């Protein structure tokens, strides 16, 4: 097994796992020093391209962004999301996962879903493609973006799906927008680590969309804490640049050849 994946699994019950999304090289270079796992998430569809849903993200777009991220990631485990409609059956999934692994040199791919994609994930893991699972809110297929686990039926499905994913050979599972006690139950019932986003402190690790963490995204979500106000910093810098250009203070002698 990939050494980075082994290291990640060994963190369960010992040390919390730190993960973030990245879509490009410069950001990935900074995150790499602090993260165990960097995900090239298909959230790039809404964050960068203003798509209404991640369903619009193409395989090519994921590959190009991942190639950029790869240049910045040395130490962390790099995972790439398989976009919507690229894993509708085992054959399609294997072909596309192989392409992602080959072209981006990532360590693993991530797929959304449980029982429905059990055989598909098994095909990938049998073919030595490391897979990360994703349960709870599934942006590629859910119509309503609501947190999961309020109803017993929902809880039972997610617990069952999590066990199936573990059986299919995934090395970790993302739990997105999952009620606290359910996230705790799933985490305690699995030998592999759970990574939460809006899924409480009881997961084995956390992930956030980087633009949310730094406050670049003006939206406020309950599950996000803005650790910086980067919009303010960028505004300040651009305002100062604009003033200096207008007053002919920039470029000065030092900036000229
Ligand atoms: O696409 C993404 O960024 C994700 C995270 C929210 C886990 O899947």
Tab-separated table of C-alpha atoms and ligand atoms in Angstrom:
chain	number	residue	atom	x	y	z
A	1	UNK	CA	0.000	0.000	0.000
A	2	UNK	CA	1.049	3.608	-0.709
A	3	UNK	CA	3.096	4.788	2.321
A	4	UNK	CA	1.178	8.058	2.623
A	5	UNK	CA	-2.125	6.159	2.792
A	6	UNK	CA	-0.755	3.814	5.441
A	7	UNK	CA	0.430	6.796	7.476
A	8	UNK	CA	-3.020	8.385	7.204
A	9	UNK	CA	-4.812	5.227	8.368
A	10	UNK	CA	-2.424	4.894	11.329
A	11	UNK	CA	-3.491	8.336	12.578
A	12	UNK	CA	-6.935	6.986	13.508
A	13	UNK	CA	-7.501	7.254	17.263
A	14	UNK	CA	-4.065	8.870	17.677
A	15	UNK	CA	-3.921	12.204	15.894
A	16	UNK	CA	-6.550	14.253	14.047
A	17	UNK	CA	-6.135	14.397	10.269
A	18	UNK	CA	-5.828	17.841	8.657
A	19	UNK	CA	-7.163	18.214	5.107
A	20	UNK	CA	-8.044	21.033	2.722
A	21	UNK	CA	-9.003	21.467	-0.903
A	22	UNK	CA	-6.653	23.038	-3.451
A	23	UNK	CA	-7.171	23.799	-7.119
A	24	UNK	CA	-3.790	25.260	-8.118
A	25	UNK	CA	-0.034	25.084	-7.538
A	26	UNK	CA	0.769	28.179	-5.440
A	27	UNK	CA	-1.943	27.456	-2.880
A	28	UNK	CA	-1.061	23.738	-2.804
A	29	UNK	CA	2.561	24.624	-2.047
A	30	UNK	CA	1.494	26.519	1.083
A	31	UNK	CA	-1.042	23.910	2.244
A	32	UNK	CA	1.401	21.047	1.773
A	33	UNK	CA	3.386	22.080	4.882
A	34	UNK	CA	0.352	21.821	7.166
A	35	UNK	CA	-1.957	19.188	5.664
A	36	UNK	CA	-2.013	15.398	5.757
A	37	UNK	CA	-4.333	15.286	2.763
A	38	UNK	CA	-5.012	17.697	-0.095
A	39	UNK	CA	-8.140	17.174	-2.169
A	40	UNK	CA	-8.653	18.514	-5.660
A	41	UNK	CA	-12.401	18.678	-5.099
A	42	UNK	CA	-15.030	19.051	-7.773
A	43	UNK	CA	-16.231	21.939	-5.589
A	44	UNK	CA	-13.972	23.884	-7.968
A	45	UNK	CA	-17.034	23.970	-10.235
A	46	UNK	CA	-18.903	26.318	-7.910
A	47	UNK	CA	-15.882	28.025	-6.339
A	48	UNK	CA	-14.005	28.902	-9.552
A	49	UNK	CA	-16.520	28.598	-12.371
A	50	UNK	CA	-19.774	29.622	-10.699
A	51	UNK	CA	-21.523	26.451	-11.905
A	52	UNK	CA	-24.889	25.786	-10.265
A	53	UNK	CA	-23.787	22.270	-9.416
A	54	UNK	CA	-20.683	20.074	-9.366
A	55	UNK	CA	-22.466	17.960	-11.993
A	56	UNK	CA	-21.155	20.370	-14.640
A	57	UNK	CA	-17.479	19.710	-13.869
A	58	UNK	CA	-15.635	17.822	-16.593
A	59	UNK	CA	-12.977	15.154	-16.320
A	60	UNK	CA	-10.589	17.327	-18.297
A	61	UNK	CA	-11.044	20.261	-15.938
A	62	UNK	CA	-10.305	18.009	-12.917
A	63	UNK	CA	-7.188	16.682	-14.638
A	64	UNK	CA	-5.827	20.127	-15.572
A	65	UNK	CA	-6.334	21.560	-12.057
A	66	UNK	CA	-4.843	18.417	-10.531
A	67	UNK	CA	-1.726	18.721	-12.693
A	68	UNK	CA	-1.274	22.223	-11.324
A	69	UNK	CA	-1.836	21.068	-7.705
A	70	UNK	CA	0.593	18.149	-8.174
A	71	UNK	CA	3.417	20.633	-8.749
A	72	UNK	CA	2.843	22.067	-5.267
A	73	UNK	CA	2.243	18.862	-3.303
A	74	UNK	CA	5.282	16.964	-2.080
A	75	UNK	CA	4.469	15.632	1.385
A	76	UNK	CA	0.679	15.359	1.650
A	77	UNK	CA	-1.555	12.652	0.274
A	78	UNK	CA	-3.135	14.006	-2.906
A	79	UNK	CA	-6.682	12.910	-3.727
A	80	UNK	CA	-8.663	13.852	-6.854
A	81	UNK	CA	-12.462	13.842	-7.125
A	82	UNK	CA	-13.927	11.771	-9.947
A	83	UNK	CA	-16.544	14.101	-11.439
A	84	UNK	CA	-20.196	13.294	-12.117
A	85	UNK	CA	-20.883	10.830	-14.945
A	86	UNK	CA	-17.354	9.467	-15.002
A	87	UNK	CA	-18.101	6.337	-12.921
A	88	UNK	CA	-21.568	5.148	-14.045
A	89	UNK	CA	-20.339	1.555	-14.359
A	90	UNK	CA	-17.184	-0.395	-13.480
A	91	UNK	CA	-15.690	-0.219	-16.965
A	92	UNK	CA	-16.150	3.550	-17.261
A	93	UNK	CA	-14.867	4.106	-13.710
A	94	UNK	CA	-11.740	2.034	-14.266
A	95	UNK	CA	-10.908	3.770	-17.547
A	96	UNK	CA	-11.364	7.253	-16.075
A	97	UNK	CA	-9.693	6.524	-12.738
A	98	UNK	CA	-6.656	5.139	-14.576
A	99	UNK	CA	-6.547	8.283	-16.707
A	100	UNK	CA	-6.707	10.536	-13.623
A	101	UNK	CA	-3.974	8.574	-11.818
A	102	UNK	CA	-1.717	8.504	-14.875
A	103	UNK	CA	-2.116	12.107	-15.997
A	104	UNK	CA	-2.117	13.799	-12.584
A	105	UNK	CA	0.173	11.446	-10.614
A	106	UNK	CA	-2.227	11.757	-7.675
A	107	UNK	CA	-2.272	9.176	-4.869
A	108	UNK	CA	-5.984	8.342	-4.910
A	109	UNK	CA	-9.422	9.185	-6.296
A	110	UNK	CA	-12.640	10.023	-4.441
A	111	UNK	CA	-16.144	8.856	-5.432
A	112	UNK	CA	-19.505	9.838	-3.939
A	113	UNK	CA	-21.973	7.201	-2.769
A	114	UNK	CA	-22.472	3.942	-0.879
A	115	UNK	CA	-24.272	0.722	-1.778
A	116	UNK	CA	-25.023	1.879	-5.367
A	117	UNK	CA	-21.346	2.136	-6.239
A	118	UNK	CA	-20.057	-0.772	-4.114
A	119	UNK	CA	-19.135	-2.955	-7.119
A	120	UNK	CA	-17.603	-0.002	-8.941
A	121	UNK	CA	-15.319	0.825	-6.010
A	122	UNK	CA	-14.421	-2.853	-5.658
A	123	UNK	CA	-13.329	-2.915	-9.296
A	124	UNK	CA	-11.056	0.087	-8.674
A	125	UNK	CA	-9.503	-1.228	-5.464
A	126	UNK	CA	-8.980	-4.686	-7.015
A	127	UNK	CA	-7.089	-2.898	-9.779
A	128	UNK	CA	-4.872	-1.232	-7.169
A	129	UNK	CA	-6.441	2.210	-7.478
A	130	UNK	CA	-6.674	3.727	-3.988
A	131	UNK	CA	-10.173	5.081	-3.317
A	132	UNK	CA	-11.605	7.501	-0.786
A	133	UNK	CA	-15.362	7.281	-0.130
A	134	UNK	CA	-17.842	10.111	0.395
A	135	UNK	CA	-21.125	9.779	2.341
A	136	UNK	CA	-23.759	12.067	3.855
A	137	UNK	CA	-24.572	15.016	1.641
A	138	UNK	CA	-23.656	14.028	-1.919
A	139	UNK	CA	-23.438	17.186	-4.067
A	140	UNK	CA	-23.215	15.198	-7.328
A	141	UNK	CA	-26.561	13.460	-6.799
A	142	UNK	CA	-28.574	15.119	-3.980
A	143	UNK	CA	-31.307	17.507	-5.046
A	144	UNK	CA	-31.680	19.162	-1.624
A	145	UNK	CA	-28.600	20.301	0.237
A	146	UNK	CA	-29.681	19.354	3.757
A	147	UNK	CA	-27.676	17.791	6.545
A	148	UNK	CA	-28.154	14.021	6.968
A	149	UNK	CA	-28.986	11.819	9.901
A	150	UNK	CA	-32.116	13.313	11.390
A	151	UNK	CA	-34.321	10.367	10.392
A	152	UNK	CA	-33.614	6.797	11.545
A	153	UNK	CA	-33.878	5.451	7.998
A	154	UNK	CA	-31.229	7.941	6.848
A	155	UNK	CA	-28.953	6.978	9.744
A	156	UNK	CA	-29.295	3.264	9.022
A	157	UNK	CA	-28.487	3.776	5.349
A	158	UNK	CA	-25.361	5.820	6.111
A	159	UNK	CA	-24.108	3.351	8.752
A	160	UNK	CA	-24.668	0.465	6.351
A	161	UNK	CA	-23.051	2.347	3.452
A	162	UNK	CA	-20.007	3.159	5.584
A	163	UNK	CA	-19.508	-0.529	6.425
A	164	UNK	CA	-19.907	-1.457	2.761
A	165	UNK	CA	-17.378	1.166	1.702
A	166	UNK	CA	-14.871	-0.206	4.203
A	167	UNK	CA	-15.501	-3.707	2.816
A	168	UNK	CA	-14.990	-2.454	-0.733
A	169	UNK	CA	-11.474	-1.384	0.213
A	170	UNK	CA	-11.631	2.412	0.561
A	171	UNK	CA	-8.881	3.801	2.820
A	172	UNK	CA	-10.982	6.654	4.253
A	173	UNK	CA	-14.458	8.190	4.040
A	174	UNK	CA	-15.524	11.838	3.838
A	175	UNK	CA	-18.662	12.539	5.882
A	176	UNK	CA	-20.360	15.682	4.586
A	177	UNK	CA	-23.057	17.513	6.580
A	178	UNK	CA	-23.834	14.630	8.918
A	179	UNK	CA	-25.541	14.966	12.301
A	180	UNK	CA	-23.122	14.806	15.266
A	181	UNK	CA	-24.120	11.483	16.886
A	182	UNK	CA	-24.251	9.756	13.497
A	183	UNK	CA	-20.747	11.003	12.614
A	184	UNK	CA	-19.602	9.661	15.999
A	185	UNK	CA	-21.249	6.261	15.418
A	186	UNK	CA	-19.830	5.878	11.915
A	187	UNK	CA	-16.348	6.900	13.082
A	188	UNK	CA	-16.408	4.418	15.978
A	189	UNK	CA	-17.688	1.613	13.743
A	190	UNK	CA	-14.931	1.867	11.148
A	191	UNK	CA	-11.274	0.875	11.268
A	192	UNK	CA	-10.493	3.444	8.551
A	193	UNK	CA	-10.506	7.208	9.224
A	194	UNK	CA	-13.502	9.463	8.630
A	195	UNK	CA	-12.893	13.020	7.433
A	196	UNK	CA	-15.690	15.435	8.296
A	197	UNK	CA	-17.020	18.598	6.721
A	198	UNK	CA	-19.978	19.864	8.716
A	199	UNK	CA	-19.878	16.550	10.551
A	200	UNK	CA	-18.703	17.461	14.090
A	201	UNK	CA	-15.434	17.057	15.956
A	202	UNK	CA	-15.971	13.304	16.335
A	203	UNK	CA	-14.610	12.488	12.880
A	204	UNK	CA	-10.987	11.350	12.652
A	205	UNK	CA	-10.113	14.455	10.656
A	206	UNK	CA	-11.521	17.593	9.098
A	207	UNK	CA	-11.647	19.060	5.608
A	208	UNK	CA	-12.739	22.505	4.415
A	209	UNK	CA	-12.858	24.209	1.060
A	210	UNK	CA	-9.785	26.472	1.189
A	211	UNK	CA	-11.589	29.562	-0.164
A	212	UNK	CA	-14.075	29.260	2.721
A	213	UNK	CA	-11.333	28.946	5.351
A	214	UNK	CA	-9.567	32.146	4.234
A	215	UNK	CA	-12.791	34.118	3.780
A	216	UNK	CA	-12.359	34.533	0.032
A	217	UNK	CA	-15.856	33.160	-0.450
A	218	UNK	CA	-18.252	35.897	0.779
A	219	UNK	CA	-20.905	33.303	1.713
A	220	UNK	CA	-21.361	32.237	5.340
A	221	UNK	CA	-21.994	28.567	6.115
A	222	UNK	CA	-22.757	27.207	9.592
A	223	UNK	CA	-20.041	24.543	9.343
A	224	UNK	CA	-17.302	26.951	8.234
A	225	UNK	CA	-15.043	29.077	10.392
A	226	UNK	CA	-13.286	31.858	8.492
A	227	UNK	CA	-9.730	31.757	9.804
A	228	UNK	CA	-8.789	34.900	7.844
A	229	UNK	CA	-10.439	37.776	5.994
A	230	UNK	CA	-8.435	37.571	2.798
A	231	UNK	CA	-10.962	39.637	0.806
A	232	UNK	CA	-10.083	42.600	3.028
A	233	UNK	CA	-6.339	42.035	2.558
A	234	UNK	CA	-6.691	41.763	-1.227
A	235	UNK	CA	-8.847	44.906	-1.364
A	236	UNK	CA	-6.242	46.830	0.639
A	237	UNK	CA	-3.411	45.698	-1.656
A	238	UNK	CA	-5.312	46.487	-4.865
A	239	UNK	CA	-6.404	49.886	-3.542
A	240	UNK	CA	-2.787	50.783	-2.699
A	241	UNK	CA	-1.615	49.577	-6.125
A	242	UNK	CA	-4.298	51.653	-7.831
A	243	UNK	CA	-3.346	54.778	-5.831
A	244	UNK	CA	0.347	54.383	-6.594
A	245	UNK	CA	-0.238	53.839	-10.326
A	246	UNK	CA	-2.420	56.957	-10.510
A	247	UNK	CA	0.122	59.072	-8.578
A	248	UNK	CA	2.979	57.597	-10.643
A	249	UNK	CA	4.627	56.254	-7.467
A	250	UNK	CA	4.671	52.738	-8.976
A	251	UNK	CA	6.800	51.673	-10.763
A	252	UNK	CA	9.658	53.660	-9.263
A	253	UNK	CA	13.404	53.499	-9.926
A	254	UNK	CA	13.740	50.216	-8.011
A	255	UNK	CA	11.139	48.546	-10.218
A	256	UNK	CA	12.663	49.782	-13.472
A	257	UNK	CA	15.489	48.434	-15.664
B	1	LIG	O1	-15.473	18.759	-3.732
B	1	LIG	C1	-15.059	18.963	-2.587
B	1	LIG	O2	-14.417	19.979	-2.286
B	1	LIG	C2	-15.360	17.958	-1.564
B	1	LIG	C3	-15.161	18.347	-0.145
B	1	LIG	C4	-16.220	19.261	0.286
B	1	LIG	C5	-15.029	17.179	0.734
B	1	LIG	O3	-15.789	16.896	-1.889
